[in-house]
Amino acid sequence: MAGSQDIFDAIVMADERFHGEGYREGYEEGSSLGVMEGRQHGTLHGAKIGSEIGCYQGFAFAWKCLLHSCTTEKDRKMKVLESLIGMIQKFPYDDPTYDKLHEDLDKIRGKFKQFCSLLNVQPDFKISAEGSGLSF
C-alpha cells in the first residue's frame, strides 16, 4: 500500500511541479515580449510627438523670420509667437515620465492654433506612413 501511495504522490507532485515550471516559463516569456512591445509602442508614439513638436518649431521659426521683416500688425503676432517658441523650448523632450507631458502638449497645440488664427491660415497637422507635416 505504501508503494502505491508513493506513486500517487509522485504523480500529484509532478503535476504541481510542471504547473509551476510552466507558469514561470510563461511569465518570463510574457515579460520579455511585453518589454519589447512596450519599447516599440513608446518609440512609435515618442517619434510622433517629436515630429509634431518639431513641425511646430520649424513653423514658428520660419514665421519669426518673416514677421521681423514685416511692420504691420506684428506686435500681437510676435507676442503669441514668442510664447509658442518658449513653450516648445521648455517641452520635456527627454523625460517620458513627466506627468504633465500631454497637458503641455495640448497647451502647445492650443497656442499654435491661436497663432495660426492670427495669421489667418488653416493648418492641418497629419501623421501618416509617408511622414508627418503641416498642410495648408
PDB file of C-alpha atoms in Angstrom:
ATOM      1  CA  MET A   1       0.000   0.000   0.000  1.00  0.00           C
ATOM      2  CA  ALA A   2       2.860   2.383   0.797  1.00  0.00           C
ATOM      3  CA  GLY A   3       4.331   1.829  -2.700  1.00  0.00           C
ATOM      4  CA  SER A   4       1.098   2.776  -4.431  1.00  0.00           C
ATOM      5  CA  GLN A   5       0.757   5.828  -2.192  1.00  0.00           C
ATOM      6  CA  ASP A   6       4.272   6.983  -3.186  1.00  0.00           C
ATOM      7  CA  ILE A   7       3.456   6.581  -6.890  1.00  0.00           C
ATOM      8  CA  PHE A   8       0.252   8.589  -6.442  1.00  0.00           C
ATOM      9  CA  ASP A   9       2.117  11.307  -4.540  1.00  0.00           C
ATOM     10  CA  ALA A  10       4.769  11.407  -7.286  1.00  0.00           C
ATOM     11  CA  ILE A  11       2.065  11.871  -9.931  1.00  0.00           C
ATOM     12  CA  VAL A  12       0.341  14.648  -7.968  1.00  0.00           C
ATOM     13  CA  MET A  13       3.645  16.346  -7.182  1.00  0.00           C
ATOM     14  CA  ALA A  14       4.762  16.084 -10.830  1.00  0.00           C
ATOM     15  CA  ASP A  15       1.583  17.817 -11.914  1.00  0.00           C
ATOM     16  CA  GLU A  16       2.164  20.634  -9.431  1.00  0.00           C
ATOM     17  CA  ARG A  17       5.846  20.858 -10.402  1.00  0.00           C
ATOM     18  CA  PHE A  18       5.053  21.027 -14.131  1.00  0.00           C
ATOM     19  CA  HIS A  19       2.336  23.584 -13.472  1.00  0.00           C
ATOM     20  CA  GLY A  20       4.815  25.749 -11.527  1.00  0.00           C
ATOM     21  CA  GLU A  21       7.533  25.398 -14.176  1.00  0.00           C
ATOM     22  CA  GLY A  22       5.052  26.210 -16.956  1.00  0.00           C
ATOM     23  CA  TYR A  23       3.868  29.258 -15.083  1.00  0.00           C
ATOM     24  CA  ARG A  24       7.432  30.552 -14.569  1.00  0.00           C
ATOM     25  CA  GLU A  25       8.385  29.936 -18.213  1.00  0.00           C
ATOM     26  CA  GLY A  26       5.204  31.623 -19.428  1.00  0.00           C
ATOM     27  CA  TYR A  27       5.727  34.562 -17.115  1.00  0.00           C
ATOM     28  CA  GLU A  28       9.320  35.051 -18.285  1.00  0.00           C
ATOM     29  CA  GLU A  29       8.331  34.799 -21.954  1.00  0.00           C
ATOM     30  CA  GLY A  30       5.404  37.184 -21.476  1.00  0.00           C
ATOM     31  CA  SER A  31       7.583  39.675 -19.610  1.00  0.00           C
ATOM     32  CA  SER A  32      10.181  39.600 -22.377  1.00  0.00           C
ATOM     33  CA  LEU A  33       7.562  40.106 -25.097  1.00  0.00           C
ATOM     34  CA  GLY A  34       5.889  42.835 -23.037  1.00  0.00           C
ATOM     35  CA  VAL A  35       9.138  44.764 -22.742  1.00  0.00           C
ATOM     36  CA  MET A  36       9.741  44.525 -26.497  1.00  0.00           C
ATOM     37  CA  GLU A  37       6.182  45.570 -27.358  1.00  0.00           C
ATOM     38  CA  GLY A  38       6.331  48.399 -24.832  1.00  0.00           C
ATOM     39  CA  ARG A  39       9.605  49.669 -26.276  1.00  0.00           C
ATOM     40  CA  GLN A  40       8.193  49.591 -29.820  1.00  0.00           C
ATOM     41  CA  HIS A  41       4.995  51.330 -28.729  1.00  0.00           C
ATOM     42  CA  GLY A  42       6.936  54.016 -26.829  1.00  0.00           C
ATOM     43  CA  THR A  43       9.308  54.592 -29.730  1.00  0.00           C
ATOM     44  CA  LEU A  44       6.455  54.976 -32.183  1.00  0.00           C
ATOM     45  CA  HIS A  45       4.458  57.405 -30.053  1.00  0.00           C
ATOM     46  CA  GLY A  46       7.549  59.298 -28.945  1.00  0.00           C
ATOM     47  CA  ALA A  47       8.540  59.767 -32.580  1.00  0.00           C
ATOM     48  CA  LYS A  48       5.051  61.053 -33.423  1.00  0.00           C
ATOM     49  CA  ILE A  49       5.151  63.607 -30.616  1.00  0.00           C
ATOM     50  CA  GLY A  50       8.694  64.626 -31.528  1.00  0.00           C
ATOM     51  CA  SER A  51       7.708  65.051 -35.167  1.00  0.00           C
ATOM     52  CA  GLU A  52       4.695  67.149 -34.209  1.00  0.00           C
ATOM     53  CA  ILE A  53       6.703  69.401 -31.880  1.00  0.00           C
ATOM     54  CA  GLY A  54       9.468  69.712 -34.492  1.00  0.00           C
ATOM     55  CA  CYS A  55       6.943  70.758 -37.099  1.00  0.00           C
ATOM     56  CA  TYR A  56       5.537  73.423 -34.771  1.00  0.00           C
ATOM     57  CA  GLN A  57       9.041  74.632 -34.013  1.00  0.00           C
ATOM     58  CA  GLY A  58      10.009  74.891 -37.681  1.00  0.00           C
ATOM     59  CA  PHE A  59       6.758  76.694 -38.433  1.00  0.00           C
ATOM     60  CA  ALA A  60       7.339  79.131 -35.567  1.00  0.00           C
ATOM     61  CA  PHE A  61      10.955  79.893 -36.518  1.00  0.00           C
ATOM     62  CA  ALA A  62      10.003  80.457 -40.158  1.00  0.00           C
ATOM     63  CA  TRP A  63       7.258  82.895 -39.164  1.00  0.00           C
ATOM     64  CA  LYS A  64       9.571  84.620 -36.717  1.00  0.00           C
ATOM     65  CA  CYS A  65      11.916  85.414 -39.604  1.00  0.00           C
ATOM     66  CA  LEU A  66       9.018  86.517 -41.805  1.00  0.00           C
ATOM     67  CA  LEU A  67       7.475  88.756 -39.161  1.00  0.00           C
ATOM     68  CA  HIS A  68      10.766  90.527 -38.451  1.00  0.00           C
ATOM     69  CA  SER A  69      10.730  91.878 -41.978  1.00  0.00           C
ATOM     70  CA  CYS A  70       7.043  92.867 -41.811  1.00  0.00           C
ATOM     71  CA  THR A  71       5.999  96.037 -39.967  1.00  0.00           C
ATOM     72  CA  THR A  72       2.187  95.782 -39.970  1.00  0.00           C
ATOM     73  CA  GLU A  73       0.342  94.270 -37.005  1.00  0.00           C
ATOM     74  CA  LYS A  74       3.340  92.342 -35.787  1.00  0.00           C
ATOM     75  CA  ASP A  75       3.196  93.200 -32.067  1.00  0.00           C
ATOM     76  CA  ARG A  76       0.332  90.843 -31.143  1.00  0.00           C
ATOM     77  CA  LYS A  77       1.530  88.140 -33.531  1.00  0.00           C
ATOM     78  CA  MET A  78       5.092  88.338 -32.222  1.00  0.00           C
ATOM     79  CA  LYS A  79       3.880  88.135 -28.623  1.00  0.00           C
ATOM     80  CA  VAL A  80       1.921  84.944 -29.326  1.00  0.00           C
ATOM     81  CA  LEU A  81       4.767  83.576 -31.444  1.00  0.00           C
ATOM     82  CA  GLU A  82       7.364  84.181 -28.713  1.00  0.00           C
ATOM     83  CA  SER A  83       5.036  82.465 -26.244  1.00  0.00           C
ATOM     84  CA  LEU A  84       4.731  79.458 -28.576  1.00  0.00           C
ATOM     85  CA  ILE A  85       8.501  79.250 -29.062  1.00  0.00           C
ATOM     86  CA  GLY A  86       9.027  79.484 -25.293  1.00  0.00           C
ATOM     87  CA  MET A  87       6.569  76.655 -24.667  1.00  0.00           C
ATOM     88  CA  ILE A  88       8.267  74.493 -27.296  1.00  0.00           C
ATOM     89  CA  GLN A  89      11.708  75.140 -25.826  1.00  0.00           C
ATOM     90  CA  LYS A  90      10.508  74.230 -22.314  1.00  0.00           C
ATOM     91  CA  PHE A  91       8.888  70.990 -23.512  1.00  0.00           C
ATOM     92  CA  PRO A  92      10.489  67.980 -21.718  1.00  0.00           C
ATOM     93  CA  TYR A  93      11.761  66.031 -24.746  1.00  0.00           C
ATOM     94  CA  ASP A  94      13.959  63.700 -22.717  1.00  0.00           C
ATOM     95  CA  ASP A  95      11.620  62.872 -19.830  1.00  0.00           C
ATOM     96  CA  PRO A  96       8.836  60.456 -20.850  1.00  0.00           C
ATOM     97  CA  THR A  97       7.792  60.113 -17.204  1.00  0.00           C
ATOM     98  CA  TYR A  98       6.927  63.821 -16.936  1.00  0.00           C
ATOM     99  CA  ASP A  99       3.408  63.776 -15.518  1.00  0.00           C
ATOM    100  CA  LYS A 100       2.157  66.835 -17.421  1.00  0.00           C
ATOM    101  CA  LEU A 101       3.551  65.839 -20.819  1.00  0.00           C
ATOM    102  CA  HIS A 102       0.174  65.548 -22.528  1.00  0.00           C
ATOM    103  CA  GLU A 103      -1.145  68.636 -20.762  1.00  0.00           C
ATOM    104  CA  ASP A 104       1.834  70.686 -22.004  1.00  0.00           C
ATOM    105  CA  LEU A 105       1.468  69.217 -25.496  1.00  0.00           C
ATOM    106  CA  ASP A 106      -2.194  70.286 -25.535  1.00  0.00           C
ATOM    107  CA  LYS A 107      -1.182  73.800 -24.459  1.00  0.00           C
ATOM    108  CA  ILE A 108       1.350  73.969 -27.316  1.00  0.00           C
ATOM    109  CA  ARG A 109      -1.307  72.787 -29.755  1.00  0.00           C
ATOM    110  CA  GLY A 110      -3.675  75.465 -28.480  1.00  0.00           C
ATOM    111  CA  LYS A 111      -1.058  78.200 -28.756  1.00  0.00           C
ATOM    112  CA  PHE A 112      -0.202  77.007 -32.261  1.00  0.00           C
ATOM    113  CA  LYS A 113      -3.874  77.198 -33.263  1.00  0.00           C
ATOM    114  CA  GLN A 114      -4.120  80.674 -31.754  1.00  0.00           C
ATOM    115  CA  PHE A 115      -1.106  81.835 -33.760  1.00  0.00           C
ATOM    116  CA  CYS A 116      -2.485  80.306 -36.954  1.00  0.00           C
ATOM    117  CA  SER A 117      -5.753  82.127 -36.322  1.00  0.00           C
ATOM    118  CA  LEU A 118      -3.869  85.429 -36.066  1.00  0.00           C
ATOM    119  CA  LEU A 119      -2.140  84.613 -39.358  1.00  0.00           C
ATOM    120  CA  ASN A 120      -5.468  83.613 -40.916  1.00  0.00           C
ATOM    121  CA  VAL A 121      -4.162  80.203 -42.007  1.00  0.00           C
ATOM    122  CA  GLN A 122      -5.820  76.817 -41.520  1.00  0.00           C
ATOM    123  CA  PRO A 123      -3.075  74.294 -40.780  1.00  0.00           C
ATOM    124  CA  ASP A 124      -3.723  70.582 -40.649  1.00  0.00           C
ATOM    125  CA  PHE A 125      -1.032  68.538 -38.926  1.00  0.00           C
ATOM    126  CA  LYS A 126      -1.033  64.946 -40.217  1.00  0.00           C
ATOM    127  CA  ILE A 127       0.966  61.901 -39.268  1.00  0.00           C
ATOM    128  CA  SER A 128       0.935  59.172 -41.876  1.00  0.00           C
ATOM    129  CA  ALA A 129       3.063  56.314 -43.202  1.00  0.00           C
ATOM    130  CA  GLU A 130       4.782  58.720 -45.602  1.00  0.00           C
ATOM    131  CA  GLY A 131       5.769  61.054 -42.771  1.00  0.00           C
ATOM    132  CA  SER A 132       4.299  63.943 -40.900  1.00  0.00           C
ATOM    133  CA  GLY A 133       3.803  67.561 -41.626  1.00  0.00           C
ATOM    134  CA  LEU A 134       1.564  70.546 -41.939  1.00  0.00           C
ATOM    135  CA  SER A 135      -0.607  71.275 -44.909  1.00  0.00           C
ATOM    136  CA  PHE A 136      -2.427  74.492 -45.700  1.00  0.00           C
TER     137      PHE A 136
END
